[in-house]
Amino acid sequence: MTGVTPALRIEKLTKTYSTGLLALDGVSLEIESGKFFGLLGPNGAGKTTLINSVVSLARPDSGSVEVYGKDAFREFREARRMIGLSPQEINLDKFLTVEEALLFHAGYYGVPKVKAKVRANELLERFGLVGKRDQRTNTLSGGMKRRVLFARALMHDPKILFLDEPTAGVDVELRYKLWEYIRELNRGGLTILLTTHYLEEAEALCEEIALINDGKIAAQGTSGDLKEHYGARNIEEVYMKVIGHDSDR
Amino acid sequence: MILTDRTFRTLLNREILRFTRVWMQTIVPQLLTSLLYLVVFGIALGGRIKEINGIPYLEYILPGIALMSLITNSQMNSSWSVFDAKRERYIDEVLISPMSDLQITLAYSLGGMLRGVVMGAGVFLVGIPFVGVSIEHPFLLVFIGLLASFTFSAFGTMVGALATKIEHISFLTSVVIQPLAFLGGVFYSVEMLPQSLKLATLLNPIFHTVDATRYATLGISDVNPYPTIAIVLLLAALSFAGAWWTIHRGPNLRY
């Protein structure tokens, strides 16, 4: 891989919260461009802190982050333009309608108005939101809000998409539709970093998986490599061996 | 660059949309309150005061009431906007966008400033049928209005970003800004106060903005208006620096 700029390069990232909790303990991670990458781990393992550190919602103590070769802190404008984030917690602007939520998001990323309008129509269609376009976001159901979050993350055509627990609380139909769409985007070249609790889905979707526990990467590799290395039949068994083993300490 | 950037203009538009969309909550009640002040203090009680420094009482209090409305609205707008966005975490969308923290601070502060200016101008328009004010120094009035509105909007941005409970925001409005506005010489001249209260009034930042507004409108003031304008400029710089710091390094937005 020498010479090819990775989509995301994280080196020795450390983050301690004001409570004294060490959320990231020198994490290093590299995601190749175009990969579907899964980050798995128990609650509180550091998955969201890792994502938040890349987009500067968390302030790391030390370490470096590069997005397609751009320093996430010094060249934050360029780096952030390439990232789309669908966060774990729903955070839609309650003053805006569904369509406005998409258009304003595009504006925050500097996308020209005409282009944003075309993109919004495409995504409203794609996520079955056309009928809801003029509805205020705070009047939508949970599943609909989740759809708006996905559409919003894609409005500025990011090169890498962070999906933080995207299917928590989502019905089965939407989950399958979403996976189908995400796979399609990935085939089109979009790099994806997914955190999830659904291990079988991670196994089905992700080309490469990292297991994170106590702020450290506990194991990393393709699903096949991991199963072979741990003598496991599936990722769930790998997870139990790695995380279960770590939790026993 | 900062002001022409689409990212910044979008957030500013969003801030304007926020207060214009809910105008029945943000504009109408505030104008009504100011009208009540004019009626109660100016027409009902004002009959007994007649004039101050040679100016009819109603005309004397109009610039101060307009400024009081401008200040309370500008700080309320930005403090609530930032606090709401933070409480429901949609401020994260802005914080992770390619906007700089300076642009974010400026957009919230200018959004509040515009609401303040709309309200201040609205009170003047509502008051004109009663008093028919002629403005002595119109450019200075616009300048003071913009500056005072920006100062208190930036201050509101800072408080909105620092606040962790709704009570903090209402405390700012009802326990800090409104009493300071009432004691800031809106309804009287400081010359009418005993010496100790006169000195205390000079420490009230709102007094300086009220006095400068009165000078720009009526051509009279309690203190020399130019040092007062310098004080307001300093306050604007301090408020904006404080607001920028809380967005950039403050404890409650990024972890």
Coordinates of C-alpha atoms in Angstrom, one line a residue:
Chain A
M1 CA 0.0 0.0 0.0
T2 CA 3.0 2.3 0.1
G3 CA 2.4 5.5 -1.8
V4 CA -1.3 5.4 -1.6
T5 CA -2.9 7.9 0.7
P6 CA -5.3 6.2 3.1
A7 CA -8.8 7.5 3.7
L8 CA -8.1 7.8 7.4
R9 CA -4.9 7.6 9.3
I10 CA -5.0 7.8 13.1
E11 CA -1.8 7.7 15.0
K12 CA -1.3 7.2 18.7
L13 CA -4.5 9.0 19.6
T14 CA -5.1 9.5 23.3
K15 CA -8.1 11.1 24.9
T16 CA -8.7 11.5 28.6
Y17 CA -12.1 13.0 29.8
S18 CA -12.2 15.6 32.5
T19 CA -13.5 12.8 34.8
G20 CA -10.2 11.1 34.5
L21 CA -11.5 8.3 32.2
L22 CA -9.0 7.3 29.6
A23 CA -11.3 6.8 26.6
L24 CA -8.6 6.3 23.9
D25 CA -5.2 4.9 24.8
G26 CA -2.8 5.5 22.0
V27 CA -5.1 4.2 19.2
S28 CA -3.5 3.8 15.7
L29 CA -5.7 2.9 12.8
E30 CA -5.5 3.1 9.0
I31 CA -8.4 2.7 6.6
E32 CA -7.7 2.3 3.0
S33 CA -9.6 4.4 0.5
G34 CA -12.8 2.6 -0.7
K35 CA -12.9 0.1 2.2
F36 CA -16.0 -0.8 4.2
F37 CA -14.5 -0.8 7.7
G38 CA -16.2 -2.0 10.9
L39 CA -15.3 -0.8 14.4
L40 CA -16.8 -3.1 17.0
G41 CA -16.7 -3.0 20.7
P42 CA -18.8 -2.8 23.9
N43 CA -20.5 0.3 25.2
G44 CA -17.9 2.7 26.5
A45 CA -15.0 1.1 24.5
G46 CA -14.1 4.3 22.8
K47 CA -15.9 4.0 19.4
T48 CA -17.8 7.3 19.5
T49 CA -14.9 9.1 21.1
L50 CA -12.7 8.0 18.2
I51 CA -15.1 9.3 15.7
N52 CA -15.7 12.5 17.7
S53 CA -11.9 13.0 17.9
V54 CA -11.6 12.9 14.1
V55 CA -14.3 15.6 13.6
S56 CA -13.1 17.7 16.6
L57 CA -16.1 17.2 18.8
A58 CA -13.7 15.6 21.3
R59 CA -10.3 17.2 21.9
P60 CA -7.7 14.5 21.9
D61 CA -4.7 14.9 24.4
S62 CA -2.2 13.8 21.8
G63 CA -1.8 11.9 18.5
S64 CA -2.5 12.8 14.9
V65 CA -5.4 12.3 12.5
E66 CA -5.3 12.6 8.7
V67 CA -8.2 12.4 6.3
Y68 CA -7.0 11.6 2.8
G69 CA -3.7 13.1 3.7
K70 CA -5.1 16.3 5.3
D71 CA -4.4 17.0 8.9
A72 CA -7.8 16.9 10.7
F73 CA -6.8 19.8 13.0
R74 CA -4.5 22.1 11.0
E75 CA -6.3 21.6 7.7
F76 CA -9.7 21.1 9.3
R77 CA -11.6 22.8 6.4
E78 CA -10.4 20.4 3.8
A79 CA -10.5 17.4 6.1
R80 CA -14.0 18.0 7.4
R81 CA -15.4 18.6 3.9
M82 CA -14.5 15.0 3.1
I83 CA -16.3 13.5 6.1
G84 CA -20.0 12.7 6.4
L85 CA -21.2 11.8 9.8
S86 CA -24.5 10.1 10.8
P87 CA -24.3 10.3 14.6
Q88 CA -25.5 7.9 17.1
E89 CA -27.8 10.5 18.8
I90 CA -30.4 12.2 16.6
N91 CA -29.5 15.8 16.3
L92 CA -31.8 17.5 13.8
D93 CA -32.3 21.2 13.8
K94 CA -35.9 21.5 15.1
F95 CA -36.6 24.9 13.4
L96 CA -36.1 23.5 9.9
T97 CA -38.2 21.3 7.6
V98 CA -36.8 18.1 6.3
E99 CA -35.7 19.7 3.0
E100 CA -34.3 22.7 4.7
A101 CA -32.3 20.5 7.0
L102 CA -30.6 19.0 3.9
L103 CA -30.1 22.3 2.2
F104 CA -28.7 24.1 5.2
H105 CA -26.4 21.2 5.8
A106 CA -25.1 21.5 2.3
G107 CA -24.6 25.3 2.9
Y108 CA -22.6 24.6 6.0
Y109 CA -20.2 22.6 3.8
G110 CA -20.1 25.3 1.1
V111 CA -22.1 23.4 -1.6
P112 CA -23.6 25.8 -4.2
K113 CA -27.4 26.2 -3.9
V114 CA -28.4 24.7 -7.3
K115 CA -26.2 21.7 -6.8
A116 CA -27.6 21.2 -3.2
K117 CA -31.2 21.4 -4.5
V118 CA -30.6 18.6 -7.0
R119 CA -28.8 16.5 -4.4
A120 CA -31.6 17.1 -1.9
N121 CA -34.2 15.9 -4.4
E122 CA -32.1 12.8 -5.1
L123 CA -31.7 11.9 -1.4
L124 CA -35.3 12.7 -0.5
E125 CA -36.4 10.3 -3.2
R126 CA -33.8 7.7 -2.2
F127 CA -34.8 7.7 1.5
G128 CA -38.6 7.9 0.9
L129 CA -38.8 11.4 2.3
V130 CA -40.5 13.2 -0.6
G131 CA -43.8 13.3 1.2
K132 CA -42.2 14.7 4.3
R133 CA -40.0 17.4 2.7
D134 CA -42.0 20.4 4.1
Q135 CA -42.6 18.8 7.5
R136 CA -40.6 20.2 10.5
T137 CA -38.0 17.7 11.7
N138 CA -39.2 17.7 15.3
T139 CA -42.6 16.3 14.1
L140 CA -41.1 13.2 12.5
S141 CA -41.1 9.7 13.9
G142 CA -37.8 8.2 15.2
G143 CA -37.3 6.1 12.0
M144 CA -38.0 9.1 9.7
K145 CA -35.5 11.2 11.7
R146 CA -32.9 8.5 11.2
R147 CA -33.5 8.6 7.5
V148 CA -33.0 12.4 7.5
L149 CA -29.7 11.9 9.4
F150 CA -28.4 9.5 6.7
A151 CA -29.5 11.8 3.9
R152 CA -28.0 14.8 5.6
A153 CA -24.6 13.1 6.0
L154 CA -24.5 12.5 2.3
M155 CA -25.6 16.0 1.2
H156 CA -22.1 17.3 0.6
D157 CA -20.8 14.2 -1.2
P158 CA -18.3 13.1 1.4
K159 CA -15.4 10.8 0.5
I160 CA -15.6 9.0 3.8
L161 CA -18.8 8.2 5.7
F162 CA -18.9 7.6 9.5
L163 CA -22.0 5.7 10.5
D164 CA -22.1 5.6 14.3
E165 CA -24.6 2.9 15.4
P166 CA -26.8 3.8 12.5
T167 CA -29.4 1.0 13.0
A168 CA -30.0 1.4 16.7
G169 CA -33.8 1.7 17.0
V170 CA -34.4 1.3 13.3
D171 CA -37.0 -1.1 12.0
V172 CA -36.0 -4.2 9.9
E173 CA -37.2 -2.8 6.6
L174 CA -35.2 0.4 6.9
R175 CA -32.2 -1.5 8.1
Y176 CA -32.1 -3.6 5.0
K177 CA -32.8 -0.7 2.7
L178 CA -30.1 1.2 4.3
W179 CA -27.5 -1.6 4.0
E180 CA -28.4 -2.0 0.4
Y181 CA -27.8 1.7 -0.3
I182 CA -24.6 1.8 1.8
R183 CA -23.2 -1.2 -0.1
E184 CA -24.1 0.6 -3.4
L185 CA -22.3 3.8 -2.2
N186 CA -19.3 1.7 -1.1
R187 CA -19.2 0.0 -4.5
G188 CA -19.1 3.5 -6.0
G189 CA -15.9 4.2 -4.1
L190 CA -17.2 5.8 -0.8
T191 CA -15.1 4.8 2.2
I192 CA -17.2 3.7 5.1
L193 CA -16.5 3.5 8.8
L194 CA -19.3 1.7 10.6
T195 CA -19.7 1.2 14.4
T196 CA -22.4 -1.3 15.3
H197 CA -23.6 -3.7 17.9
Y198 CA -25.0 -6.1 15.3
L199 CA -22.0 -8.4 14.8
E200 CA -23.6 -10.5 12.0
E201 CA -24.2 -7.3 10.0
A202 CA -20.7 -6.2 10.5
E203 CA -19.5 -9.6 9.3
A204 CA -21.7 -9.4 6.2
L205 CA -20.9 -5.8 5.3
C206 CA -17.3 -5.0 6.4
E207 CA -14.2 -5.9 4.5
E208 CA -12.1 -5.1 7.5
I209 CA -12.9 -5.1 11.2
A210 CA -11.2 -3.7 14.2
L211 CA -12.3 -4.6 17.7
I212 CA -11.8 -1.8 20.3
N213 CA -11.9 -2.3 24.0
D214 CA -10.9 -0.1 26.9
G215 CA -9.7 2.6 24.4
K216 CA -7.3 0.2 22.6
I217 CA -7.5 -1.7 19.3
A218 CA -7.7 -5.3 20.6
A219 CA -7.7 -7.0 17.2
Q220 CA -7.8 -6.0 13.5
G221 CA -8.1 -7.8 10.1
T222 CA -10.5 -9.0 7.5
S223 CA -13.3 -11.1 8.8
G224 CA -11.6 -14.2 7.4
D225 CA -8.2 -13.4 9.0
L226 CA -9.8 -12.8 12.4
K227 CA -11.8 -16.1 12.3
E228 CA -8.7 -18.0 11.3
H229 CA -6.5 -16.3 13.9
Y230 CA -8.9 -16.9 16.8
G231 CA -10.2 -20.3 15.5
A232 CA -13.7 -19.0 15.4
R233 CA -16.7 -19.8 13.2
N234 CA -18.0 -16.3 13.0
I235 CA -17.2 -12.7 14.1
E236 CA -19.4 -13.1 17.2
E237 CA -17.1 -15.9 18.4
V238 CA -14.1 -13.7 17.6
Y239 CA -15.7 -10.9 19.5
M240 CA -16.4 -13.1 22.5
K241 CA -12.9 -14.4 22.5
V242 CA -11.2 -11.0 22.2
I243 CA -13.6 -8.8 24.2
G244 CA -14.7 -11.5 26.6
H245 CA -11.1 -12.4 27.3
D246 CA -10.2 -8.7 27.8
S247 CA -13.1 -8.1 30.1
D248 CA -12.0 -11.1 32.3
R249 CA -8.7 -9.4 33.2
Chain B
M1 CA -13.4 35.6 3.1
I2 CA -15.0 35.1 6.6
L3 CA -18.1 37.1 5.7
T4 CA -18.5 35.9 2.1
D5 CA -18.0 32.3 2.7
R6 CA -21.1 30.3 1.9
T7 CA -20.7 28.2 5.1
F8 CA -20.9 31.3 7.2
R9 CA -23.7 32.9 5.3
T10 CA -25.7 29.7 5.6
L11 CA -25.5 29.8 9.4
L12 CA -26.3 33.5 9.5
N13 CA -29.4 32.8 7.3
R14 CA -30.4 30.0 9.6
E15 CA -30.2 32.4 12.6
I16 CA -32.4 35.0 10.8
L17 CA -34.9 32.3 9.7
R18 CA -35.1 31.1 13.3
F19 CA -36.4 34.4 14.7
T20 CA -38.5 35.4 11.7
R21 CA -40.2 32.0 11.4
V22 CA -41.5 32.3 15.0
W23 CA -42.2 36.1 14.8
M24 CA -45.3 35.7 17.0
Q25 CA -43.0 34.7 19.8
T26 CA -40.0 36.8 19.0
I27 CA -41.2 40.1 17.6
V28 CA -44.8 40.9 18.4
P29 CA -44.8 40.4 22.2
Q30 CA -41.6 42.4 22.6
L31 CA -43.0 45.3 20.5
L32 CA -46.2 45.2 22.6
T33 CA -44.1 45.5 25.9
S34 CA -42.3 48.5 24.5
L35 CA -45.6 50.1 23.5
L36 CA -46.8 49.5 27.1
Y37 CA -43.8 51.3 28.5
L38 CA -44.5 54.2 26.2
V39 CA -48.1 54.4 27.3
V40 CA -47.6 53.8 31.0
F41 CA -44.4 55.8 31.6
G42 CA -44.8 58.3 28.8
I43 CA -48.4 59.1 28.6
A44 CA -49.9 58.2 32.0
L45 CA -47.0 59.1 34.4
G46 CA -45.3 61.4 32.0
G47 CA -48.0 64.0 32.4
R48 CA -46.6 64.8 35.8
I49 CA -42.9 65.0 34.7
K50 CA -43.4 67.2 31.6
E51 CA -39.8 67.5 30.5
I52 CA -36.2 66.6 31.3
N53 CA -33.4 68.9 30.1
G54 CA -35.9 70.8 28.0
I55 CA -37.1 67.7 26.2
P56 CA -40.8 66.5 26.5
Y57 CA -40.7 63.4 28.7
L58 CA -42.1 61.0 26.2
E59 CA -39.6 62.1 23.6
Y60 CA -36.9 61.8 26.3
I61 CA -37.6 58.2 27.1
L62 CA -38.2 56.9 23.6
P63 CA -34.6 56.3 22.6
G64 CA -33.9 54.5 25.8
I65 CA -36.9 52.2 25.5
A66 CA -35.9 51.4 21.9
L67 CA -32.4 50.6 23.1
M68 CA -33.7 48.5 26.0
S69 CA -35.7 46.5 23.6
L70 CA -32.7 46.2 21.3
I71 CA -30.4 45.0 24.0
T72 CA -32.8 42.4 25.6
N73 CA -33.8 41.0 22.2
S74 CA -30.2 40.7 20.9
Q75 CA -29.0 38.9 24.0
M76 CA -32.1 36.7 24.2
N77 CA -31.8 35.7 20.6
S78 CA -28.3 34.4 20.6
S79 CA -28.3 33.0 24.1
W80 CA -31.5 30.9 23.4
S81 CA -30.4 29.9 20.0
V82 CA -27.0 28.6 21.1
F83 CA -28.4 27.0 24.2
D84 CA -31.2 25.2 22.3
A85 CA -28.8 24.0 19.7
K86 CA -26.4 22.8 22.4
R87 CA -29.2 21.1 24.5
E88 CA -30.5 19.2 21.5
R89 CA -27.0 18.7 20.1
Y90 CA -27.7 20.1 16.6
I91 CA -24.9 22.6 17.2
D92 CA -22.7 19.5 16.6
E93 CA -23.6 19.7 12.9
V94 CA -22.2 23.2 12.8
L95 CA -19.2 22.4 15.0
I96 CA -18.0 19.6 12.7
S97 CA -18.6 21.6 9.5
P98 CA -15.7 23.3 7.7
M99 CA -16.6 26.6 9.4
S100 CA -14.0 28.1 11.7
D101 CA -15.0 28.9 15.3
L102 CA -14.6 32.6 14.5
Q103 CA -17.2 32.3 11.8
I104 CA -19.6 30.3 14.0
T105 CA -19.3 32.9 16.8
L106 CA -19.8 35.7 14.3
A107 CA -22.9 34.1 12.7
Y108 CA -24.6 33.6 16.1
S109 CA -23.7 37.1 17.2
L110 CA -24.8 38.8 14.0
G111 CA -28.1 36.9 14.0
G112 CA -28.9 38.2 17.4
M113 CA -27.7 41.6 16.4
L114 CA -30.1 41.7 13.5
R115 CA -33.0 40.8 15.7
G116 CA -32.0 43.5 18.2
V117 CA -31.8 46.1 15.4
V118 CA -35.2 45.1 14.0
M119 CA -36.7 45.5 17.5
G120 CA -35.0 48.8 18.2
A121 CA -36.1 50.2 14.9
G122 CA -39.6 48.8 15.5
V123 CA -39.9 50.6 18.8
F124 CA -38.9 53.9 17.1
L125 CA -41.5 53.3 14.4
V126 CA -44.2 52.5 17.0
G127 CA -43.2 55.6 19.1
I128 CA -43.1 58.1 16.3
P129 CA -46.9 58.6 16.1
F130 CA -46.8 59.6 19.7
V131 CA -43.8 62.0 19.7
G132 CA -42.7 62.6 16.1
V133 CA -39.0 62.3 16.9
S134 CA -36.5 64.0 14.6
I135 CA -33.1 62.4 14.7
E136 CA -30.1 64.7 15.4
H137 CA -27.3 62.4 14.3
P138 CA -28.8 59.5 12.2
F139 CA -25.5 57.9 11.3
L140 CA -24.4 57.9 14.9
L141 CA -27.7 56.4 15.9
V142 CA -27.3 53.5 13.4
F143 CA -23.7 53.0 14.5
I144 CA -24.6 52.9 18.3
G145 CA -27.6 50.7 17.6
L146 CA -25.5 48.2 15.6
L147 CA -22.7 48.3 18.2
A148 CA -24.9 47.9 21.2
S149 CA -26.8 45.1 19.6
F150 CA -23.7 43.3 18.6
T151 CA -22.2 43.7 22.1
F152 CA -25.2 42.1 23.8
S153 CA -25.7 39.5 21.2
A154 CA -22.1 38.4 21.5
F155 CA -22.6 38.3 25.3
G156 CA -25.7 36.2 24.8
T157 CA -23.7 33.8 22.6
M158 CA -21.2 33.4 25.3
V159 CA -23.8 32.7 28.0
G160 CA -25.7 30.4 25.7
A161 CA -22.6 28.3 25.2
L162 CA -21.7 28.3 28.9
A163 CA -25.1 27.7 30.3
T164 CA -26.0 24.2 31.5
K165 CA -29.6 24.8 32.6
I166 CA -32.5 26.9 31.3
E167 CA -32.3 28.9 34.5
H168 CA -29.0 30.3 33.6
I169 CA -30.5 31.9 30.5
S170 CA -33.5 33.3 32.2
F171 CA -31.2 34.5 35.0
L172 CA -29.3 36.5 32.5
T173 CA -32.4 38.2 31.1
S174 CA -34.4 38.8 34.2
V175 CA -31.8 39.2 36.9
V176 CA -28.9 40.9 35.0
I177 CA -30.0 42.6 31.8
Q178 CA -33.4 43.9 32.6
P179 CA -32.5 45.4 36.0
L180 CA -29.4 47.0 34.5
A181 CA -31.6 48.3 31.6
F182 CA -34.1 49.8 34.1
L183 CA -31.3 51.4 36.1
G184 CA -29.5 52.5 33.0
G185 CA -31.1 55.9 32.8
V186 CA -33.9 54.9 30.3
F187 CA -36.6 56.7 32.3
Y188 CA -34.6 59.5 34.0
S189 CA -31.5 61.6 33.8
V190 CA -28.6 60.6 36.1
E191 CA -28.6 64.2 37.1
M192 CA -31.8 63.5 39.1
L193 CA -30.0 60.9 41.2
P194 CA -28.0 61.3 44.5
Q195 CA -24.2 61.4 44.0
S196 CA -23.6 57.8 45.1
L197 CA -26.2 56.4 42.7
K198 CA -24.9 58.6 40.0
L199 CA -21.4 57.0 40.4
A200 CA -22.9 53.5 40.5
T201 CA -24.8 54.2 37.2
L202 CA -21.5 55.1 35.5
L203 CA -20.4 51.5 36.1
N204 CA -23.5 50.2 34.4
P205 CA -22.6 49.3 30.8
I206 CA -26.2 49.7 29.6
F207 CA -26.2 53.4 30.8
H208 CA -23.5 54.2 28.4
T209 CA -25.3 52.8 25.4
V210 CA -28.6 54.5 26.5
D211 CA -26.8 57.8 26.9
A212 CA -25.1 57.6 23.6
T213 CA -28.4 56.7 21.9
R214 CA -30.1 59.6 23.5
Y215 CA -27.3 61.9 22.3
A216 CA -27.6 60.6 18.7
T217 CA -31.4 61.0 18.7
L218 CA -32.0 64.1 20.7
G219 CA -28.6 65.8 20.8
I220 CA -28.5 65.7 24.6
S221 CA -26.7 63.4 27.0
D222 CA -25.7 63.1 30.7
V223 CA -22.0 62.5 30.0
N224 CA -19.7 63.4 27.0
P225 CA -20.9 60.9 24.3
Y226 CA -17.5 60.2 22.7
P227 CA -15.7 58.6 25.6
T228 CA -19.0 56.7 26.1
I229 CA -18.8 55.4 22.5
A230 CA -15.2 54.3 23.2
I231 CA -16.5 52.3 26.3
V232 CA -19.2 50.6 24.1
L233 CA -16.5 49.7 21.5
L234 CA -14.4 48.2 24.3
L235 CA -17.5 46.2 25.6
A236 CA -18.2 45.0 22.1
A237 CA -14.6 43.7 21.7
L238 CA -14.6 42.1 25.2
S239 CA -18.0 40.4 24.6
F240 CA -17.0 39.0 21.2
A241 CA -13.7 37.8 22.5
G242 CA -15.5 36.0 25.3
A243 CA -18.0 34.5 22.9
W244 CA -15.3 33.3 20.6
W245 CA -13.4 31.7 23.5
T246 CA -16.4 29.8 24.7
I247 CA -17.2 28.4 21.3
H248 CA -13.5 27.6 20.7
R249 CA -12.4 26.3 24.0
G250 CA -15.4 26.5 26.3
P251 CA -16.2 23.4 28.4
N252 CA -19.7 22.5 27.2
L253 CA -19.5 22.2 23.5
R254 CA -16.5 20.0 22.7
Y255 CA -15.3 17.4 25.1

